Structure formats: C-alpha cells, structure tokens
Tab-separated table of C-alpha atoms and ligand atoms in Angstrom:
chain	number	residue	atom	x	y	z
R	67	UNK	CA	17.822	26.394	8.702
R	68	UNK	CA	18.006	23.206	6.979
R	69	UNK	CA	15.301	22.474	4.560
R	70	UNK	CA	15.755	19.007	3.237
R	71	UNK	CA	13.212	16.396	3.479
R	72	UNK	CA	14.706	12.448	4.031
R	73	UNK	CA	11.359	10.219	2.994
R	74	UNK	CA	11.540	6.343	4.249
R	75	UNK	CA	10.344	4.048	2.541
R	76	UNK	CA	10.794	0.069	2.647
R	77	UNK	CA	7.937	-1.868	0.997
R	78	UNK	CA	6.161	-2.079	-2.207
R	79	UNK	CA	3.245	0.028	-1.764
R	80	UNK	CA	5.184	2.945	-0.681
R	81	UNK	CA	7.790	2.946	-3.713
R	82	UNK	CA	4.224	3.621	-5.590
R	83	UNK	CA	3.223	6.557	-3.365
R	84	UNK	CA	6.333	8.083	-2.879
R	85	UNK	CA	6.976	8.587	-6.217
R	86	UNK	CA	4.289	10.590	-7.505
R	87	UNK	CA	5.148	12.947	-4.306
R	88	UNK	CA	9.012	13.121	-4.949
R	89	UNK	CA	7.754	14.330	-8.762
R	90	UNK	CA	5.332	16.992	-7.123
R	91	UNK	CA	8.134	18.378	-3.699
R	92	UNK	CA	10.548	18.602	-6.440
R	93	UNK	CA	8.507	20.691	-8.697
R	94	UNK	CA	8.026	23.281	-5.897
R	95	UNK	CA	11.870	23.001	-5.220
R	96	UNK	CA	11.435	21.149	-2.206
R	97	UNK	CA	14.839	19.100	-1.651
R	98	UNK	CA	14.088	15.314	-0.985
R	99	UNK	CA	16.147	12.706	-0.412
R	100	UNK	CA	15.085	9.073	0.078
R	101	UNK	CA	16.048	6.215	2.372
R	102	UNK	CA	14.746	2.865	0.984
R	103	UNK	CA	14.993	0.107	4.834
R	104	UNK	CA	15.572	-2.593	2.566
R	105	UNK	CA	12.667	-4.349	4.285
R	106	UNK	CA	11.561	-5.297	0.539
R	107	UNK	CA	14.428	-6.773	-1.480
R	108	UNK	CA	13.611	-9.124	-4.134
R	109	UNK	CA	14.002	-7.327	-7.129
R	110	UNK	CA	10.426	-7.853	-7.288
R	111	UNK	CA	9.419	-6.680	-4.582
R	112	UNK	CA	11.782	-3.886	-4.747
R	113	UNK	CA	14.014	-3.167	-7.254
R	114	UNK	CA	11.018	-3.257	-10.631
R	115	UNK	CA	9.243	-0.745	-8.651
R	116	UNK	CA	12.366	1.749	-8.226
R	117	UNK	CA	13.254	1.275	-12.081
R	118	UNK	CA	9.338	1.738	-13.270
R	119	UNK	CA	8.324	4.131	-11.199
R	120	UNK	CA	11.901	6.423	-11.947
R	121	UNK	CA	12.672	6.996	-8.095
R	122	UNK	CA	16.314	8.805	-9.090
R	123	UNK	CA	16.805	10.293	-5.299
R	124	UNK	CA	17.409	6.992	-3.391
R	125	UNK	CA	20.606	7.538	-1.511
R	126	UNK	CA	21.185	4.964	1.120
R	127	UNK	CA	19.520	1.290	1.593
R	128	UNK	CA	19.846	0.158	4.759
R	129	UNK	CA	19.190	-3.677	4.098
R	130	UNK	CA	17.248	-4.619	6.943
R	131	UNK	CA	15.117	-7.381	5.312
R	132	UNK	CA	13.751	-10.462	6.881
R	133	UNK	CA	13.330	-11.312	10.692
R	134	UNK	CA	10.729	-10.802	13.115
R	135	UNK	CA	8.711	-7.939	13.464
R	136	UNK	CA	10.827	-6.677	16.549
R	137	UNK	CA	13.911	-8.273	14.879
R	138	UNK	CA	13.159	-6.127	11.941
R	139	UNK	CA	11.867	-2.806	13.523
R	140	UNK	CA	14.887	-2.632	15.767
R	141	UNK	CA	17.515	-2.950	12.705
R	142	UNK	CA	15.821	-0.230	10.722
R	143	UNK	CA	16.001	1.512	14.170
R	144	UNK	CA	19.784	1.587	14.841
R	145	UNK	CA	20.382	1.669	11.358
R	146	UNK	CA	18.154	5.294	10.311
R	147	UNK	CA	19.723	6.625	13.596
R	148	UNK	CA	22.729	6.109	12.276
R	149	UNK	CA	22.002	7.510	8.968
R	150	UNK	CA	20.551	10.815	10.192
R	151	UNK	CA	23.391	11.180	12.834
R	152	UNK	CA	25.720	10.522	10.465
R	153	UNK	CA	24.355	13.688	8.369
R	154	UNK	CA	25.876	16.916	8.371
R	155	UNK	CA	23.260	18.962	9.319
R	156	UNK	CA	19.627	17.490	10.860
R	157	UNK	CA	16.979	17.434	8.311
R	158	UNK	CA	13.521	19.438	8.208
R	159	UNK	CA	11.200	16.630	8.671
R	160	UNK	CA	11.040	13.138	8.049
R	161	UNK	CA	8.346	11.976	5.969
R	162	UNK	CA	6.602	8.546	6.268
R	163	UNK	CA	4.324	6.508	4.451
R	164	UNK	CA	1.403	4.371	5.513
R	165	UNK	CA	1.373	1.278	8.283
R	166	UNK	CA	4.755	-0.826	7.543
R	167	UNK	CA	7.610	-2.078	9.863
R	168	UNK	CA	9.492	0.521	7.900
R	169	UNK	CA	6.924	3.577	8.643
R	170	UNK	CA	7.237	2.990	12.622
R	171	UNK	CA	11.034	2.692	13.154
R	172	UNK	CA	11.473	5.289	11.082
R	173	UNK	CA	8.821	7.766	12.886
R	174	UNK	CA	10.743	6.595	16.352
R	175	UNK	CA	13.878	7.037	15.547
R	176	UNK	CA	13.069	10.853	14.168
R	177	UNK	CA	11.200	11.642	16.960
R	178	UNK	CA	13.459	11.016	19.003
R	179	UNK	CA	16.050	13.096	17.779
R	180	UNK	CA	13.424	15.817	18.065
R	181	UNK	CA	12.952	15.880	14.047
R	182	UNK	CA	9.723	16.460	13.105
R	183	UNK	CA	7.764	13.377	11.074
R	184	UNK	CA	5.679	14.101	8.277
R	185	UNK	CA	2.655	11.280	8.512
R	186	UNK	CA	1.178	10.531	4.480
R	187	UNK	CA	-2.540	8.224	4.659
R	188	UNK	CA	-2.788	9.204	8.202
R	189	UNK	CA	-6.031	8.167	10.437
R	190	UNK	CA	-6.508	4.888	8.537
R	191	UNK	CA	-7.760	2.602	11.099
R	192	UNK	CA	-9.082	-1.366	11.111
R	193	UNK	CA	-9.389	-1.281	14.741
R	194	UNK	CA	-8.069	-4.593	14.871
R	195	UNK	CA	-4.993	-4.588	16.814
R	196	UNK	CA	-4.120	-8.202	15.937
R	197	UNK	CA	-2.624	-6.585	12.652
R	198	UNK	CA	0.735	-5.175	12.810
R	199	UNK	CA	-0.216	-2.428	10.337
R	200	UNK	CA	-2.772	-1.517	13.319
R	201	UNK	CA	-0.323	-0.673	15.725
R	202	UNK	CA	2.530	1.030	12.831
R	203	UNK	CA	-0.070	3.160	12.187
R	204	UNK	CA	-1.417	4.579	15.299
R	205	UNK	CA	2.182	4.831	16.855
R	206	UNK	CA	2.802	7.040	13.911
R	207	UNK	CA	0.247	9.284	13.608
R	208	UNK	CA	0.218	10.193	17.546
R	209	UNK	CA	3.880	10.922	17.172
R	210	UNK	CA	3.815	12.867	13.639
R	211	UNK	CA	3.754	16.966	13.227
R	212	UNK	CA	2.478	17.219	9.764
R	213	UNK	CA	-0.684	14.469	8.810
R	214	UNK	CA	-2.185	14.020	5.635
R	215	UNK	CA	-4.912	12.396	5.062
R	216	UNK	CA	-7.022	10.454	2.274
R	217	UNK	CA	-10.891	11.430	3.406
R	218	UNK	CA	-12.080	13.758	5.995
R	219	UNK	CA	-12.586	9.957	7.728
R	220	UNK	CA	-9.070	10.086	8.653
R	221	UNK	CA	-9.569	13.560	10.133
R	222	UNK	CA	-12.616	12.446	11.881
R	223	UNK	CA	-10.511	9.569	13.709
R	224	UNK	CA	-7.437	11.621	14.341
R	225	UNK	CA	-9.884	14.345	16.282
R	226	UNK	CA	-11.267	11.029	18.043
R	227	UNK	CA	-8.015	10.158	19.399
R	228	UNK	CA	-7.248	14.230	20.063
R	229	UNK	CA	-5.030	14.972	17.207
R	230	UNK	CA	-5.929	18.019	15.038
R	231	UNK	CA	-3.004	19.886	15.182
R	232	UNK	CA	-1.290	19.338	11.150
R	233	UNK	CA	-3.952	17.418	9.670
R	234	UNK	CA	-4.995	18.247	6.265
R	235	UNK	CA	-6.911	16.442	3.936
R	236	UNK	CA	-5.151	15.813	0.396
R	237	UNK	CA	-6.995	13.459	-1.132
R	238	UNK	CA	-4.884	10.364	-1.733
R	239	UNK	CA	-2.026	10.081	-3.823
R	240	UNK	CA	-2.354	6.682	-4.772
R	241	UNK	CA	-4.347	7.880	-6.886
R	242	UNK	CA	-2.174	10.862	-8.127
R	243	UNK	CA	0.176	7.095	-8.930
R	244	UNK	CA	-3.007	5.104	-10.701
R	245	UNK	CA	-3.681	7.817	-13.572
R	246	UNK	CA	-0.200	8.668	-14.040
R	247	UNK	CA	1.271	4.827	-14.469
R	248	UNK	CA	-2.151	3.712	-15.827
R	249	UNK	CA	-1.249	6.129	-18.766
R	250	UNK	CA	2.270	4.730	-19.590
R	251	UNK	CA	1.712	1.027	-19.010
R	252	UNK	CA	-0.787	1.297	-21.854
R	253	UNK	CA	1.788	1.715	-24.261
R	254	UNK	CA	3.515	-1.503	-22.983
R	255	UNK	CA	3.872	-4.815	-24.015
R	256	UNK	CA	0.651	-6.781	-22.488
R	257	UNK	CA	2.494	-9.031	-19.281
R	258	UNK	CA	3.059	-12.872	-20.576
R	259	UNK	CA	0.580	-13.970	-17.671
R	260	UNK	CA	-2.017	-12.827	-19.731
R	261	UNK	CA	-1.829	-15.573	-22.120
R	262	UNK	CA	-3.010	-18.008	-19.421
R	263	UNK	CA	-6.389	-16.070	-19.264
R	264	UNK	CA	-9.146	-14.377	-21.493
R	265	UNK	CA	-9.440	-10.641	-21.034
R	266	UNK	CA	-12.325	-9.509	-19.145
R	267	UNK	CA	-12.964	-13.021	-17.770
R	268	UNK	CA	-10.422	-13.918	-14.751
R	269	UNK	CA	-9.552	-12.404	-11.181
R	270	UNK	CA	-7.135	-10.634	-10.147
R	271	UNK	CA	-5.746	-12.595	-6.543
R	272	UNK	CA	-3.489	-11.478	-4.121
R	273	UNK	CA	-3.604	-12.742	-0.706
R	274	UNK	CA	-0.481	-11.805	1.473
R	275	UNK	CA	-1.358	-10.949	5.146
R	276	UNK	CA	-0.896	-13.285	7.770
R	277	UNK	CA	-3.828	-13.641	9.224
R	278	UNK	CA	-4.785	-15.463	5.680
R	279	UNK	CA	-1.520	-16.662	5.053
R	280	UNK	CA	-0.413	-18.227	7.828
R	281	UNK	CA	-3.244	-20.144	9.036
R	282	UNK	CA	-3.752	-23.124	7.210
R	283	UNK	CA	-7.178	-23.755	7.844
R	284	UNK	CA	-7.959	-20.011	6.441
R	285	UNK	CA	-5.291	-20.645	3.127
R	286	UNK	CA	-7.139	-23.908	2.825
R	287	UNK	CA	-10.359	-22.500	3.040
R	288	UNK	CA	-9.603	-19.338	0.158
R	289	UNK	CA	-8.371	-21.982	-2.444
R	290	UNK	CA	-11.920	-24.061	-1.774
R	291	UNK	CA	-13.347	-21.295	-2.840
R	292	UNK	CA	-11.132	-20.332	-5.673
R	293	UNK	CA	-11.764	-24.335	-7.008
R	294	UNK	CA	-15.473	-24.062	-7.090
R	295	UNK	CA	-15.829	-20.828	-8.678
R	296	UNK	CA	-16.014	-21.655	-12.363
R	297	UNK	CA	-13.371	-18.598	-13.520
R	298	UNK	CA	-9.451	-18.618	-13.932
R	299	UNK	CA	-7.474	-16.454	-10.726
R	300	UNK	CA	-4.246	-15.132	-11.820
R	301	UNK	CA	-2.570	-14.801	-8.452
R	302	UNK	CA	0.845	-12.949	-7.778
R	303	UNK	CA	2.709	-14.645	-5.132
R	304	UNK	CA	4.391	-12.893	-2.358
R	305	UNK	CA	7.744	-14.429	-1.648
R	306	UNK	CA	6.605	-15.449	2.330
R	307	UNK	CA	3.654	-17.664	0.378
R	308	UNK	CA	5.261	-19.606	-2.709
R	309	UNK	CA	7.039	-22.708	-0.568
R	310	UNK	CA	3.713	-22.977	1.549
R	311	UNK	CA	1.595	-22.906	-1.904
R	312	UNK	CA	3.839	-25.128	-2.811
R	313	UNK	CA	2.472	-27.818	-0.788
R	314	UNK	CA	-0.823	-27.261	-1.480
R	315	UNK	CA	-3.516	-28.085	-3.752
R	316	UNK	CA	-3.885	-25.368	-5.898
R	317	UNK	CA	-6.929	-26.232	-8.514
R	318	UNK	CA	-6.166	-25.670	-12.326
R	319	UNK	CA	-8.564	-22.293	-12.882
R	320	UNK	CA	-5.845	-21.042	-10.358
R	321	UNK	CA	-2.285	-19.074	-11.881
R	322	UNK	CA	0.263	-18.701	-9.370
R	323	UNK	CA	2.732	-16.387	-10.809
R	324	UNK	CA	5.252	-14.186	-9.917
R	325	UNK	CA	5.081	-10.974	-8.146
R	326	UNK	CA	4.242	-8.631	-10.623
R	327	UNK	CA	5.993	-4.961	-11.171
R	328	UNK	CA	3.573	-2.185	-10.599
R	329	UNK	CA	2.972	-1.066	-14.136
R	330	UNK	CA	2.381	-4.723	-15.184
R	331	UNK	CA	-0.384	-4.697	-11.937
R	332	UNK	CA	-1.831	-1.723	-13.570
R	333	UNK	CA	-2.636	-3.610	-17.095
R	334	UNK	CA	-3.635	-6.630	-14.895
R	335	UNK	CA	-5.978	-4.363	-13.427
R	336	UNK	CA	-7.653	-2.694	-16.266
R	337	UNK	CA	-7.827	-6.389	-17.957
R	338	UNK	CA	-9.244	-8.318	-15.174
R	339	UNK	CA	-13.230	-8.317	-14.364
R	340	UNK	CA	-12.810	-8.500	-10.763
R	341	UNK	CA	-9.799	-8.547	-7.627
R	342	UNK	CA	-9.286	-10.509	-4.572
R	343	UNK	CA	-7.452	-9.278	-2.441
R	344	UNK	CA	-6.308	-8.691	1.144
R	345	UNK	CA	-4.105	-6.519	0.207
R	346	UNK	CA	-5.084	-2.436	1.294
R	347	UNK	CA	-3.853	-0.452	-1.718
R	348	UNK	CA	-5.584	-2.827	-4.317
R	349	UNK	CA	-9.134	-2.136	-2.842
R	350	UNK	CA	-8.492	1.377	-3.905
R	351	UNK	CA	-6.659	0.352	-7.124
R	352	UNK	CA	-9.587	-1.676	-8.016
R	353	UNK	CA	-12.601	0.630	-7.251
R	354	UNK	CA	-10.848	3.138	-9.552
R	355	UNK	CA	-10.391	1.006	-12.169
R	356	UNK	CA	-14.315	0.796	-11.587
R	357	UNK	CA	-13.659	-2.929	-10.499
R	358	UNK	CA	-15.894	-4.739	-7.846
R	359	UNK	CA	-13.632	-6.202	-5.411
R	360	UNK	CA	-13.371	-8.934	-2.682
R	361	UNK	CA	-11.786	-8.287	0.131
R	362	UNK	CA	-10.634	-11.892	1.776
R	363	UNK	CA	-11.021	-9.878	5.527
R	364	UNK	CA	-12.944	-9.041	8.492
R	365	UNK	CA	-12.583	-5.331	8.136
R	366	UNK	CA	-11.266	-2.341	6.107
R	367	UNK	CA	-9.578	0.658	6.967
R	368	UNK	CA	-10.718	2.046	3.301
R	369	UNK	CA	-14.495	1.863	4.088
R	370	UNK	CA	-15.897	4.271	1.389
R	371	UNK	CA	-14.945	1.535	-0.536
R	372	UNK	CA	-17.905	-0.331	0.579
R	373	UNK	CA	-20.585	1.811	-0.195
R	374	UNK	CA	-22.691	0.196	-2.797
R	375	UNK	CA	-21.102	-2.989	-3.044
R	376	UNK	CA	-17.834	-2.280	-5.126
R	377	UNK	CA	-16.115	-3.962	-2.067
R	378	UNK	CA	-17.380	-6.265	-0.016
R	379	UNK	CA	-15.612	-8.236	2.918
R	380	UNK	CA	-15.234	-11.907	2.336
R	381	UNK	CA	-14.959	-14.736	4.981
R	382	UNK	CA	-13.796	-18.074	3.442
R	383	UNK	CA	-15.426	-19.619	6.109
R	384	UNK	CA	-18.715	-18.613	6.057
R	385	UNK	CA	-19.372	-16.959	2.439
R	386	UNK	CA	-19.593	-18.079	-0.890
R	387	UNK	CA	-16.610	-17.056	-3.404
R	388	UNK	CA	-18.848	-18.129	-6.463
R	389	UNK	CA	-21.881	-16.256	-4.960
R	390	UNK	CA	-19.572	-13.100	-4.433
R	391	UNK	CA	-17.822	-13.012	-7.719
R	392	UNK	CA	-21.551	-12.337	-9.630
R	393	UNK	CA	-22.606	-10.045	-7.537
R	394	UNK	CA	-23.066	-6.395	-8.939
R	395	UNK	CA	-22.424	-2.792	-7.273
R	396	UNK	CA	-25.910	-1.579	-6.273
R	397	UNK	CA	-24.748	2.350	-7.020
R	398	UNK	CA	-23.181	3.941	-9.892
R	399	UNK	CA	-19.232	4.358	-9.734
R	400	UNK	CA	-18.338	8.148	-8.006
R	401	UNK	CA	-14.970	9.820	-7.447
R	402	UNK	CA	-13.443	8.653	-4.204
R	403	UNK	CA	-10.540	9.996	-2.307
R	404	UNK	CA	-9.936	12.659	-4.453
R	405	UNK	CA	-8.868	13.713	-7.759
R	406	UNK	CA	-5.304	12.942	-8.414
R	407	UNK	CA	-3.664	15.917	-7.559
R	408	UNK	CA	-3.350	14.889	-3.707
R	409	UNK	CA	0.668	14.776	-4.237
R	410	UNK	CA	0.687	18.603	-5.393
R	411	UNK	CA	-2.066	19.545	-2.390
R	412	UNK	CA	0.426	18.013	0.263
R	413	UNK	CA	3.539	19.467	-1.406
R	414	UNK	CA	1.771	23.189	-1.236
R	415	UNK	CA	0.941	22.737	2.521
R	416	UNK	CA	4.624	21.029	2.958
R	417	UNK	CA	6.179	24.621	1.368
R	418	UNK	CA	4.250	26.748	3.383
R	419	UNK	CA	4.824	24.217	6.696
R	420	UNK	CA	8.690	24.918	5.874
R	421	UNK	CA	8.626	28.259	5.488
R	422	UNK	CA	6.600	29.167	8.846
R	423	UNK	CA	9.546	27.533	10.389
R	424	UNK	CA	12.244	30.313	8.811
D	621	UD1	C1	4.686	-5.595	4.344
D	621	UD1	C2	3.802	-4.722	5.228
D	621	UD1	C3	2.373	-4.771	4.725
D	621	UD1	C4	2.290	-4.424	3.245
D	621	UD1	C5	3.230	-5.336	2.460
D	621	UD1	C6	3.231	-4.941	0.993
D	621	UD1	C7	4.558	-4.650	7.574
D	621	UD1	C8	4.246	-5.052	8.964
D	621	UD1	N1	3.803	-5.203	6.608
D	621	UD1	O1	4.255	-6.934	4.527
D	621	UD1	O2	1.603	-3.828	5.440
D	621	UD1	O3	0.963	-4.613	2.794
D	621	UD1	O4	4.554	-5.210	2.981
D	621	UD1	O5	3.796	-5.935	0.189
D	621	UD1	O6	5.450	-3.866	7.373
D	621	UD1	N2	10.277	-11.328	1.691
D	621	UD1	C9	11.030	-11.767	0.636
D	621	UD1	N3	11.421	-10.865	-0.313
D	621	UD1	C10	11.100	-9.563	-0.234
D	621	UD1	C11	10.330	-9.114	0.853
D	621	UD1	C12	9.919	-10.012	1.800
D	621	UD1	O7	11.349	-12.935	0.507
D	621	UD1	O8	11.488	-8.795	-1.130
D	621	UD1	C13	9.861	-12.298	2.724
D	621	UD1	C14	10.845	-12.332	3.875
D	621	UD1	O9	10.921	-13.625	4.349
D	621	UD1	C15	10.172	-11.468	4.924
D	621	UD1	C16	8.710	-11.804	4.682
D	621	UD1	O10	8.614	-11.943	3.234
D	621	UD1	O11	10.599	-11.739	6.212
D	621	UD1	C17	7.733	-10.773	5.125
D	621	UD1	O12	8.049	-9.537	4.570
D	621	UD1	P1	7.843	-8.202	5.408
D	621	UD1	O13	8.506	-7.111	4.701
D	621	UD1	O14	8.142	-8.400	6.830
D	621	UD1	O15	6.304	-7.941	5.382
D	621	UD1	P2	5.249	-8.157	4.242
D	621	UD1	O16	4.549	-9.400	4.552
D	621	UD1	O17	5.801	-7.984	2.860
C-alpha cells in the first residue's frame, strides 16, 4: 500500500505550519510531498515564506490565485483532481491545514476520490458563519479521518457536532514554528521598518479580513482610532488593502509597509509592545511572545487567549483604541496550547495511523 502523504497548502499561515511538520513526518520517515494552490502568490505573500522557512518538498503549484471565493475554490478543485489523478498510485491521506479557500477544495476533492484527509487545528470555531474561514473549516473537519487539534476545546466542539472518531489533541504547532524561527531570526539583520519606530514603543497592525477591510465605515473607523492613540503602528499591508489605503487618510503615527516575511514578523514581534490584529495566527503569535493583543473583531476562535486580558476583542465602533492599548493582563503569562513539540505528537499518531492500515 501506498504510504505517501500530499499536504496542501495555499496561504501564508500555512507555509508557517507546514513546515515545522514536514521537518518532524520526515524525521520518522514519513514520505511527504507538498502541493502549494497558488492561492498566495506575491512573493510576499508566498514565495519569502517558502525560501525562510526551507520548504524543499514543494512539487507542483497549481496557480489558482485571485477570483471569487467560488471562482477560486472551484479552480483549486479541478486543478488537485487533476493532480492526484494524474499520480501513479493514490496517496495515503491528504493532509490539510486550517480554514482557507485552499483547505476546503482540497478536503473535497480527496474525499471524493475516497482518500482519506488528514484535518491539522481542527474544531476551531467563531460561530460566525458570515466568515468564509467559518464554513472552510467545518466542511473540513466533518469530512476529515485523522483531526488534530490545538486544546481539548477543539475536541470538546468536534464531540458537539458528533465527531470523535481520529481526534487527538497535539498541542499546536504554530508554536512548534514560533520557538524554532524565533531562534534564527535573532541572528538576523533587524528589518529596515524598524527605523521608523522606537523599540518597545509601537504596535504591531495587521488588519486583513473583510469584514474590516471592506467596509469603509469599519476601515474608517480603525484608523480613528489608530490617529488618536498617541503611539506609532507599523502596519503590514495585505496586497487586497494597499490601493484602498491608498485613498485614505492614514495619520502620521501610522507605517504602512510592506508585507513582511515571517522571520522578519517574528523580530517585529519580539520588538513591538503590543499587536493589532484581525488576523488568527497573530493572537497566538502575540500571547507567546507574552504580548497583550487587540483583536479588531467580534469573536475568536482562539479563546484561551482571552483569559486574563492578554487578548481582548476590539470594536472600532464602540471602544476606545487609546483606552485598550494601556490596559494590562490581569493574570500572569501561562503556557497555552502546548509546548512546541505538537509537530512530533501528530507525526507519532500519523506513523502509527499508517501502519494500522498495512
Ligand atoms: C486568506 C484566507 C485567510 C487567511 C489569509 C492569510 C481564505 C478564505 N482566507 O485570506 O483565512 O487569514 O489568507 O493571509 O482562504 N492577493 C494578492 N497577492 C497575493 C495573495 C492575494 O494580490 O499573494 C490578493 C488577490 O487579489 C486576492 C485577494 O488578495 O484575490 C484575496 O486573497 P485570498 O487568498 O483570496 O484571501 P486572503 O484575503 O489572503
């Protein structure tokens, strides 16, 4: 029997996570190869990440970029289907990563063939279906074999929705990602943007989802708030949101720059005194950098993030940005989500998985 993995991935956040579990499958001889959608192309977006993070085992880019949701989706679709058809034998499983346009056509398309997906940061919910990532994510996990989770909270809303079979709490290897990079972009050359700012003084911004983004009245409302709070933002822009920006008044204490590659995040990170984001890895990213974070939404699927204050959800129109920014966590920084060794957890369940199936 065939025992080769194919992982998708498409967007920036899972370049980071799939990384740090390529390293750990191929150091129990697991074979893995990866499919990168193209649904993140800029080099960027894309191609920094894949060079940084040393992702050697990329062998096919489908270049489905751009477009609508359904637009998008249904590209990756035909194309994957015609990628694993095109192989010479089926793979074991197809592994997945998170909530993105790539993780759903991907989990469709293998399912359908009757190949077994492989679900990483399963039972993440914001139970608001308005979000695409809302409905990528359920779809996924109610069609995958093999789910791992970040917190026994995803296991708690998997056996809500009557999935138990497969799950297994890892821990989460963003994390695993975090302590390794953090480590070699120390050694670096400090990122130019830093010039603009004094250490220890400035925010960390990134605002990206659409809810935010495309809503002028809520964009409008997030840079009021950025003007009156007397501290400099260093903001990387996502592509979708430099023209708009670009027609907007953006106050001085405000650094639109460009997107940043993930080790030069990392330094950003570890520099900054506190992140705003809407973004779902960087709420992690910043409570274990033992950053407080503001989270420019209505929910969060990484709620332990909460507890004490470290993160709290921000609403342009109602809250104050200055008021939030000098506000202090309430309880002293504890591990969360694991310890860093999630990637080598889920490749030791992954080996045994594959060998029951001898
Ligand atoms: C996607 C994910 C989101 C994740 C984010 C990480 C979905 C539904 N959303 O959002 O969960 O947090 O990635 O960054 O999958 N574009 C470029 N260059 C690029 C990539 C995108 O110009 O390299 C532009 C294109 O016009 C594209 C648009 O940005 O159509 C949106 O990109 P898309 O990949 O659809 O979703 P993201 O907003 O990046």
């Amino acid at each position: 029997m065939n025992k080769e993995i194919i992982t998708v991935v498409g967007a920036r956040p899972q370049f980071v996570k799939a990384a740090v579990v390529s390293r750990a499958l191929a150091q129990l001889g697991i074979v893995e190869k990866l499919v990168h959608t193209g649904q993140h192309y800029d080099d960027a977006m894309s191609g920094s990440f894949v060079r940084d993070l040393g992702m050697v085992n990329i062998v096919a880019n489908l270049q489905c970029g751009g477009g609508s949701h359904a637009a998008q989706t249904a590209k990756m679709m035909v194309e994957f289907e015609g990628f694993l058809t095109g192989l010479p034998e089926q793979p074991a499983a197809v592994m997945v990563y998170g909530d993105t346009n790539s993780t759903i056509a991907a989990s469709l398309v293998a399912s359908k063939l009757h190949i077994p997906v492989i679900h990483v940061e399963a039972g993440l919910r914001s139970f608001n279906r308005e979000m695409p990532e809302e409905i990528n994510r359920i779809v996924t996990d109610h069609l995958s074999s093999l789910l791992f989770c970040s917190s026994q909270e995803g296991v708690d809303q998997l056996a809500r929705e009557g999935i138990a079979m497969g799950v297994h709490v890892v821990g989460d290897v963003m994390l695993d990602a975090f302590e390794h990079f953090s480590a070699t972009s120390k050694h670096r050359e400090a990122p130019a943007c830093l010039q603009d700012v004094r250490a220890e003084t400035f925010a960390l911004a990134t605002i990206h989802r659409p809810s935010n983004t495309e809503n002028k009245e809520n964009l409008s409302a997030i840079l009021a708030g950025m003007a009156e709070t007397p501290i400099d933002f260093l903001w990387p822009v996502h592509p979708r949101l430099q023209e708009r920006l670009s027609q907007m008044s953006v106050s001085l204490n405000v650094h639109l720059i460009e997107p940043q590659p993930y080790l030069d995040m990392l330094e950003l990170l570890a520099k900054c005194r506190l992140v705003v984001t809407d973004s779902g890895g960087l709420q992690k990213e910043a409570y274990w950098a033992k950053k407080c974070c503001i989270t420019v939404r209505n929910e969060t699927e990484w709620v332990e993030t909460l507890q004490g204050g470290w993160n709290r959800l921000f609403d342009p129109h109602r809250d104050s940005l200055k008021a939030f920014s000098e506000s202090k966590p309430s309880t002293p920084w504890s591990e969360l989500y694991g310890d860093g060794c999630a990637s080598f957890r889920l490749a030791n369940v992954l080996k045994n998985w594959l060998s029951e199936k001898e």
